[in-house]
């Protein structure tokens, strides 16, 4: 639902959008984006640039073309077309003229810019044996705007903090674009700062932020609010990072994004054996679908997680579908 | 008579000063080429070990030292900040062309330095390092040449200044 408050944006928010996103886009495309009314521009979730295709914008109402007057439309008339040069220029601006500093990210197909926004890249892949060496002739960019929603975890907190004021091992399950990372970030902030209403004092949290999305570090310092008792290991691979965190920072809880690769389980076991709690996320629509993934199945069967939070976008991103107790698979909460 | 002596003193002093300045310029060029090699070495460390972006790496270099060649790095950062439509190579070329007048570097040096910019920032780390090494090697050759030139010319210019001054005085006296 759109309320009147949604149209009041802080100056800071607009400035950040300008500084973090618009500055990174090629000048011609930027000029068109600037013509879009501010309230529509600021609620953008994705900006898509495809070579010789119209510029597109996705927001909560769906995906739209952008026409030359900067209006969002479903009509194919008078549209703004993006050229490949403009895409190349945008990539140059995003990488701050320093492709060499981002080559590992480009190999993975995306890079994270200041503010924690993720930019996906497609084009022609250059191989080196079996591994991707580079992406050249970039033909498409997808700028996904990450949004910090303070307080979005308040409803689920009572399910993941036990009566003994302990944090349960939690897995957030959700399809893409449903607010996984946003929820994870806010849970991190809440358990690190403490929750007064529940009498929960903050605990030490270690964030292993492989894709720089949770804390959105810029030059190593978190730009997002992730709590006072939070240490962030930025851009570090999960498996190595979890062990490093465990040994070096003595955290009470380790937070990491998108678990489920081979080897993640071993790292998890080490962390759990040390008595440290884990909060993580996984791609999936529900628990039964999650079980079809071999690596995740063994995590579920061995009851490594005590809570599963399933999200969907049914009533807008971040709708909590259900919360499940991982020890006996009983449903603790079910969304209507 | 007094006027003549004062006049010849002025001629003598100015011509020796001219000779001295020329000889200084000869010794400045190798020093500048050496400094530039040092900065490129720093840049290599910045990008290979620290993986810093271009602007940060260049900023560090000119913060470290504010010599006549470090200005190239400063100028590049300023050009990149002022104009988002410019590539790193263009910014570098612009900074070099604007500031090379205040150095003792010659046309040949300028070409080498500008060609360093062509690959700047647009390839992976290995490519960048190769480009840096190549430029350093070329600058080293230039430095050797400049050093030879210096050994030959430094004393010559100085003596030429003094002796030329004396010659003028003798002719005019």
XYZ file of C-alpha atoms in Angstrom:
509
model
C 0.000 0.000 0.000
C 1.216 3.465 -0.856
C 0.702 5.920 1.922
C 1.392 9.621 1.974
C 4.537 9.089 4.036
C 6.110 7.206 1.182
C 6.351 10.410 -0.807
C 8.338 12.218 1.828
C 11.968 11.391 1.274
C 14.839 12.599 3.335
C 17.318 14.840 1.570
C 20.014 12.392 2.566
C 18.273 9.553 0.761
C 17.985 11.547 -2.451
C 21.593 12.676 -2.209
C 22.784 9.131 -1.658
C 20.802 7.931 -4.656
C 22.378 10.654 -6.747
C 25.894 9.988 -5.461
C 25.856 6.197 -5.390
C 23.761 5.367 -8.421
C 23.215 8.229 -10.848
C 26.888 9.215 -10.867
C 27.758 5.685 -11.960
C 25.620 5.811 -15.090
C 26.732 7.096 -18.486
C 25.829 10.813 -18.928
C 23.173 10.388 -21.664
C 21.308 7.699 -19.731
C 21.698 9.693 -16.539
C 20.020 12.725 -18.120
C 16.953 10.656 -19.019
C 16.811 9.088 -15.550
C 16.943 12.536 -13.990
C 13.731 13.475 -15.820
C 11.832 10.728 -13.989
C 9.684 12.172 -11.179
C 11.569 11.920 -7.902
C 9.023 9.764 -6.080
C 9.162 7.164 -8.847
C 12.926 7.328 -9.213
C 13.620 6.845 -5.530
C 11.451 3.728 -5.242
C 13.245 2.041 -8.132
C 14.339 -1.521 -7.424
C 16.216 -2.245 -10.624
C 17.616 -0.239 -13.517
C 18.244 -2.353 -16.601
C 20.500 -1.364 -19.462
C 20.559 -3.658 -22.497
C 22.430 -2.909 -25.720
C 20.085 -1.516 -28.411
C 17.036 -2.141 -26.220
C 14.905 0.337 -24.319
C 15.996 1.464 -20.874
C 13.882 -0.311 -18.268
C 13.052 0.286 -14.656
C 11.559 -2.115 -12.170
C 9.733 -0.971 -9.104
C 7.161 -2.549 -6.822
C 4.421 -1.950 -9.396
C 6.205 -3.941 -12.083
C 8.659 -3.252 -14.867
C 8.408 -0.268 -17.199
C 10.087 1.270 -20.229
C 11.468 4.757 -19.883
C 10.551 7.155 -22.671
C 12.467 10.200 -23.846
C 10.505 12.487 -21.530
C 11.507 10.373 -18.545
C 8.066 8.885 -18.035
C 7.617 5.266 -16.971
C 5.382 3.552 -19.470
C 4.296 0.200 -20.837
C 3.779 1.774 -24.245
C 6.495 1.139 -26.837
C 6.344 4.627 -28.336
C 9.121 7.191 -28.173
C 11.385 5.107 -25.948
C 14.942 5.770 -24.907
C 17.273 3.138 -26.399
C 20.556 2.275 -24.724
C 23.666 1.829 -26.881
C 26.521 -0.558 -26.185
C 28.930 2.376 -25.813
C 26.782 3.786 -23.048
C 26.894 0.427 -21.290
C 30.677 0.282 -21.629
C 30.944 3.820 -20.284
C 28.700 2.954 -17.351
C 30.850 -0.057 -16.501
C 33.910 2.180 -16.650
C 32.333 4.641 -14.237
C 31.176 1.863 -11.923
C 34.676 0.430 -11.740
C 36.093 3.952 -11.243
C 38.334 3.447 -14.273
C 40.000 0.563 -12.457
C 38.856 -2.687 -14.043
C 41.871 -4.426 -12.486
C 40.515 -3.840 -8.963
C 37.223 -5.549 -9.825
C 38.380 -8.437 -12.009
C 37.425 -11.111 -9.473
C 33.947 -9.640 -9.164
C 33.522 -9.366 -12.925
C 34.458 -13.040 -13.199
C 31.504 -13.834 -10.942
C 29.238 -11.756 -13.124
C 28.474 -8.904 -10.786
C 30.080 -6.199 -8.759
C 28.952 -4.320 -5.700
C 29.117 -0.548 -5.649
C 29.148 1.887 -2.757
C 25.887 1.657 -0.838
C 25.756 -2.126 -1.306
C 23.939 -1.999 -4.635
C 24.686 -4.953 -6.878
C 25.374 -4.582 -10.584
C 24.948 -7.714 -12.702
C 26.919 -8.007 -15.935
C 26.314 -10.041 -19.095
C 28.301 -10.102 -22.300
C 30.759 -12.384 -24.027
C 32.743 -14.526 -21.635
C 36.489 -15.042 -22.055
C 37.565 -18.450 -20.760
C 40.817 -19.608 -19.281
C 40.542 -23.385 -19.226
C 37.362 -24.029 -17.265
C 37.217 -20.781 -15.380
C 35.848 -17.464 -16.500
C 38.658 -15.009 -17.056
C 36.738 -11.940 -18.065
C 33.489 -10.675 -19.543
C 34.065 -8.594 -22.658
C 31.673 -6.811 -25.040
C 29.295 -6.179 -22.170
C 25.748 -6.124 -23.528
C 23.652 -5.760 -20.423
C 23.769 -4.323 -16.930
C 21.264 -4.692 -14.141
C 21.651 -2.248 -11.278
C 19.824 -3.671 -8.259
C 19.221 -1.053 -5.656
C 19.532 -2.356 -2.150
C 17.416 -0.718 0.461
C 17.954 -0.523 4.155
C 14.662 -0.951 5.998
C 15.287 -0.384 9.669
C 12.846 -2.267 11.829
C 11.676 -4.793 9.238
C 12.869 -7.643 11.454
C 10.860 -6.602 14.534
C 8.088 -9.115 13.784
C 10.355 -12.136 13.418
C 12.761 -11.375 16.243
C 10.616 -13.057 18.894
C 10.866 -16.327 16.958
C 14.640 -16.334 16.684
C 15.517 -15.256 20.195
C 14.873 -17.969 22.779
C 13.472 -17.464 26.264
C 17.016 -17.921 27.622
C 18.005 -14.906 25.528
C 19.900 -17.075 23.101
C 19.823 -16.636 19.343
C 18.663 -19.670 17.365
C 20.538 -20.908 14.303
C 18.359 -19.434 11.597
C 18.020 -19.854 7.840
C 16.056 -17.320 5.811
C 14.551 -18.989 2.736
C 13.289 -16.830 -0.091
C 13.147 -16.433 -3.859
C 15.166 -13.552 -5.368
C 13.775 -10.021 -4.909
C 11.853 -10.817 -1.726
C 14.036 -8.996 0.745
C 16.297 -11.759 2.060
C 19.337 -9.609 2.491
C 17.332 -6.664 3.807
C 15.827 -8.852 6.529
C 19.187 -10.435 7.335
C 20.755 -7.000 7.679
C 18.081 -5.789 10.041
C 18.258 -8.946 12.164
C 22.001 -8.367 12.405
C 21.453 -4.807 13.554
C 18.808 -5.815 16.091
C 20.717 -8.657 17.751
C 23.901 -6.603 17.799
C 22.324 -3.504 19.335
C 19.974 -5.516 21.552
C 16.182 -5.516 21.680
C 14.888 -3.508 24.594
C 11.258 -4.711 24.456
C 12.399 -8.313 24.822
C 15.042 -7.566 27.417
C 17.644 -8.879 25.022
C 21.068 -7.347 25.450
C 23.156 -7.171 22.322
C 25.608 -9.933 21.434
C 28.850 -9.883 19.451
C 28.094 -10.466 15.795
C 30.571 -11.375 13.075
C 29.408 -10.670 9.532
C 31.148 -12.510 6.694
C 30.093 -10.331 3.792
C 31.273 -12.135 0.682
C 29.386 -9.886 -1.739
C 29.583 -6.684 0.316
C 25.792 -6.562 0.359
C 24.958 -6.919 4.030
C 27.095 -4.157 5.477
C 27.868 -2.423 2.158
C 31.407 -1.585 3.187
C 33.184 1.257 1.481
C 36.928 1.092 2.039
C 36.308 -1.479 4.759
C 33.867 0.599 6.815
C 30.188 -0.469 6.920
C 27.900 2.073 5.242
C 24.737 0.344 6.390
C 23.572 0.164 9.961
C 24.614 -3.273 11.146
C 24.834 -2.633 14.879
C 27.391 -1.514 17.435
C 28.712 -4.966 18.357
C 29.255 -6.039 14.778
C 32.549 -6.884 13.092
C 32.572 -7.169 9.327
C 34.940 -9.214 7.200
C 34.343 -7.631 3.827
C 34.524 -9.451 0.475
C 35.809 -12.643 2.092
C 34.670 -16.065 0.823
C 32.168 -17.570 3.297
C 33.963 -20.798 4.139
C 37.316 -19.203 4.883
C 35.671 -16.163 6.431
C 33.557 -18.083 8.939
C 36.612 -19.905 10.276
C 38.673 -16.703 10.323
C 35.926 -14.905 12.210
C 35.629 -17.770 14.688
C 39.327 -17.742 15.483
C 39.990 -14.046 15.477
C 36.962 -12.153 16.774
C 35.232 -14.577 19.212
C 31.707 -13.774 17.970
C 28.505 -15.036 19.572
C 26.702 -15.116 16.237
C 28.063 -15.372 12.706
C 25.981 -13.869 9.902
C 26.572 -14.763 6.276
C 24.632 -14.584 3.023
C 23.512 -17.294 0.590
C 24.685 -20.554 2.004
C 24.425 -23.892 0.210
C 27.598 -24.461 -1.742
C 29.794 -27.492 -1.375
C 32.058 -27.087 1.625
C 29.762 -24.639 3.382
C 28.580 -27.511 5.559
C 32.052 -28.284 6.898
C 32.580 -24.679 7.821
C 29.136 -24.581 9.453
C 29.880 -27.688 11.523
C 33.079 -26.112 12.790
C 31.250 -22.951 13.760
C 28.396 -24.811 15.493
C 30.808 -27.081 17.345
C 32.451 -24.002 18.765
C 29.096 -23.031 20.257
C 28.662 -20.075 17.944
C 25.240 -19.435 16.385
C 24.713 -18.910 12.664
C 22.185 -16.820 10.757
C 22.155 -17.227 7.004
C 20.006 -17.156 3.865
C 19.274 -19.536 0.981
C 17.473 -19.262 -2.351
C 14.238 -21.217 -2.481
C 10.448 -20.914 -2.535
C 9.721 -23.200 0.417
C 11.256 -25.878 2.573
C 10.325 -28.814 0.351
C 11.942 -27.149 -2.648
C 15.000 -26.415 -0.582
C 15.299 -30.123 0.216
C 15.803 -30.894 -3.471
C 19.204 -29.241 -3.236
C 21.615 -31.889 -2.078
C 23.941 -29.632 -0.093
C 21.065 -27.966 1.715
C 19.176 -31.229 2.326
C 21.904 -32.597 4.574
C 21.871 -29.343 6.532
C 18.133 -29.752 7.109
C 18.284 -33.455 7.902
C 21.002 -33.000 10.445
C 18.894 -30.302 12.076
C 21.607 -27.727 11.899
C 19.157 -24.868 11.800
C 16.630 -24.373 14.577
C 14.499 -21.808 12.731
C 13.497 -21.385 9.093
C 11.955 -18.121 7.964
C 10.245 -18.384 4.559
C 9.693 -15.144 2.644
C 7.707 -14.240 -0.461
C 6.686 -11.110 -2.331
C 2.969 -11.885 -2.068
C 2.174 -8.648 -0.257
C 5.239 -6.773 -1.375
C 8.839 -7.781 -0.756
C 9.530 -9.140 2.688
C 6.204 -10.891 3.331
C 6.824 -13.560 5.988
C 5.077 -16.739 4.781
C 5.955 -19.050 7.599
C 8.401 -19.640 10.398
C 9.303 -23.253 11.098
C 10.990 -24.895 14.052
C 13.882 -26.820 12.516
C 14.147 -29.397 15.298
C 10.681 -30.939 14.801
C 9.524 -29.123 11.653
C 6.475 -27.682 13.396
C 5.055 -24.425 12.113
C 5.444 -21.547 14.560
C 3.913 -18.832 12.430
C 1.891 -18.833 9.250
C 1.085 -15.737 7.210
C -2.528 -15.318 6.137
C 85.712 53.775 -16.372
C 83.698 52.898 -13.266
C 80.618 52.496 -15.451
C 82.530 50.109 -17.712
C 83.643 47.950 -14.783
C 80.124 47.790 -13.370
C 78.691 46.950 -16.803
C 81.169 44.168 -17.401
C 80.489 42.778 -13.937
C 76.779 42.626 -14.753
C 77.473 40.905 -18.079
C 79.802 38.421 -16.399
C 77.350 37.592 -13.644
C 74.340 37.153 -15.862
C 76.132 34.955 -18.363
C 77.541 32.713 -15.633
C 74.089 32.507 -14.090
C 72.656 31.504 -17.465
C 75.298 28.798 -17.816
C 74.626 27.604 -14.299
C 70.894 27.404 -14.950
C 71.390 25.345 -18.097
C 73.689 22.955 -16.279
C 71.100 22.589 -13.489
C 68.467 21.701 -16.025
C 70.682 18.898 -17.311
C 70.896 17.381 -13.850
C 67.201 17.893 -13.130
C 65.988 15.692 -15.981
C 67.593 12.424 -14.796
C 66.326 13.141 -11.287
C 62.783 13.603 -12.576
C 62.945 10.428 -14.657
C 64.134 8.562 -11.584
C 61.328 9.988 -9.463
C 58.748 8.982 -12.048
C 60.041 5.395 -12.030
C 59.703 5.385 -8.276
C 56.096 6.565 -8.469
C 55.220 3.906 -11.025
C 56.729 1.317 -8.709
C 54.485 2.645 -5.947
C 51.504 2.457 -8.256
C 52.311 -1.184 -8.980
C 52.266 -2.011 -5.267
C 49.069 -0.064 -4.778
C 47.196 -2.052 -7.407
C 48.720 -5.515 -7.034
C 48.912 -5.828 -3.262
C 46.317 -3.317 -2.063
C 43.984 -3.566 -5.046
C 43.173 0.123 -4.714
C 41.217 1.935 -7.406
C 43.073 4.332 -9.655
C 41.991 7.530 -7.926
C 43.009 6.300 -4.481
C 46.343 4.984 -5.714
C 47.170 8.251 -7.506
C 46.067 10.320 -4.536
C 48.400 8.355 -2.290
C 51.299 8.924 -4.680
C 50.980 12.699 -4.789
C 50.249 12.952 -1.089
C 53.544 11.193 -0.498
C 55.582 13.642 -2.515
C 54.734 16.943 -4.163
C 57.527 17.129 -6.745
C 57.206 18.501 -10.271
C 56.348 15.067 -11.704
C 53.965 13.988 -8.929
C 51.748 16.749 -10.291
C 50.858 14.431 -13.218
C 49.116 12.113 -10.763
C 47.349 14.963 -9.021
C 46.188 16.395 -12.345
C 44.780 13.020 -13.414
C 42.706 12.672 -10.251
C 41.386 16.221 -10.664
C 40.510 15.652 -14.308
C 38.644 12.452 -13.441
C 36.719 14.140 -10.675
C 35.721 17.153 -12.719
C 34.613 15.356 -15.851
C 32.832 12.022 -15.646
C 32.840 11.609 -19.416
C 36.617 11.202 -19.602
C 38.592 7.951 -19.587
C 41.570 7.397 -17.319
C 43.936 7.508 -20.314
C 42.558 10.836 -21.507
C 42.784 12.297 -18.026
C 46.404 11.188 -17.731
C 47.338 12.624 -21.154
C 45.665 15.899 -20.234
C 47.458 16.130 -16.898
C 50.836 15.337 -18.475
C 50.443 17.868 -21.302
C 49.388 20.606 -18.906
C 52.187 20.103 -16.441
C 55.183 18.967 -18.485
C 56.139 22.605 -19.192
C 57.193 22.998 -15.584
C 59.585 20.041 -15.747
C 62.851 19.434 -17.564
C 61.484 16.456 -19.489
C 61.742 16.515 -23.269
C 59.427 15.506 -26.106
C 60.652 11.889 -26.169
C 59.973 11.481 -22.452
C 56.531 12.988 -22.904
C 55.594 10.423 -25.546
C 56.613 7.528 -23.304
C 54.727 8.946 -20.347
C 51.571 9.585 -22.342
C 51.620 6.111 -23.902
C 51.592 4.684 -20.370
C 48.093 6.134 -20.048
C 46.642 4.218 -22.974
C 46.247 1.017 -20.964
C 45.631 2.745 -17.669
C 42.919 1.055 -15.636
C 41.371 -0.808 -18.537
C 42.829 -4.294 -18.063
C 43.420 -6.863 -15.350
C 46.220 -6.606 -12.813
C 48.715 -8.566 -14.929
C 48.095 -6.281 -17.880
C 48.556 -3.229 -15.704
C 51.797 -4.566 -14.257
C 53.160 -5.355 -17.713
C 52.322 -1.833 -18.810
C 53.995 -0.352 -15.734
C 57.147 -2.474 -16.189
C 57.366 -1.553 -19.858
C 57.128 2.136 -19.058
C 59.681 1.846 -16.266
C 62.128 0.140 -18.627
C 61.673 2.825 -21.239
C 62.137 5.527 -18.639
C 65.273 3.794 -17.425
C 66.753 3.986 -20.915
C 65.817 7.656 -21.103
C 67.431 8.172 -17.729
C 70.687 6.579 -18.904
C 70.712 8.801 -21.952
C 69.933 11.840 -19.857
C 72.684 10.876 -17.439
C 75.261 10.661 -20.238
C 74.081 13.974 -21.563
C 74.339 15.448 -18.117
C 77.935 14.263 -17.617
C 78.862 15.826 -20.944
C 76.915 19.028 -20.766
C 76.765 20.008 -17.136
C 80.372 21.203 -16.904
C 80.280 22.487 -20.446
C 77.330 24.807 -19.904
C 78.807 26.128 -16.710
C 82.192 26.846 -18.301
C 80.518 28.209 -21.409
C 78.625 30.688 -19.285
C 81.690 31.915 -17.450
C 83.995 31.960 -20.470
C 81.338 33.452 -22.755
C 80.849 36.237 -20.245
C 84.587 36.879 -20.144
C 84.770 36.867 -23.942
C 82.021 39.466 -24.261
C 83.765 41.665 -21.715
C 87.119 41.416 -23.513
C 85.538 42.226 -26.889
C 83.586 45.198 -25.585
C 86.225 46.620 -23.252
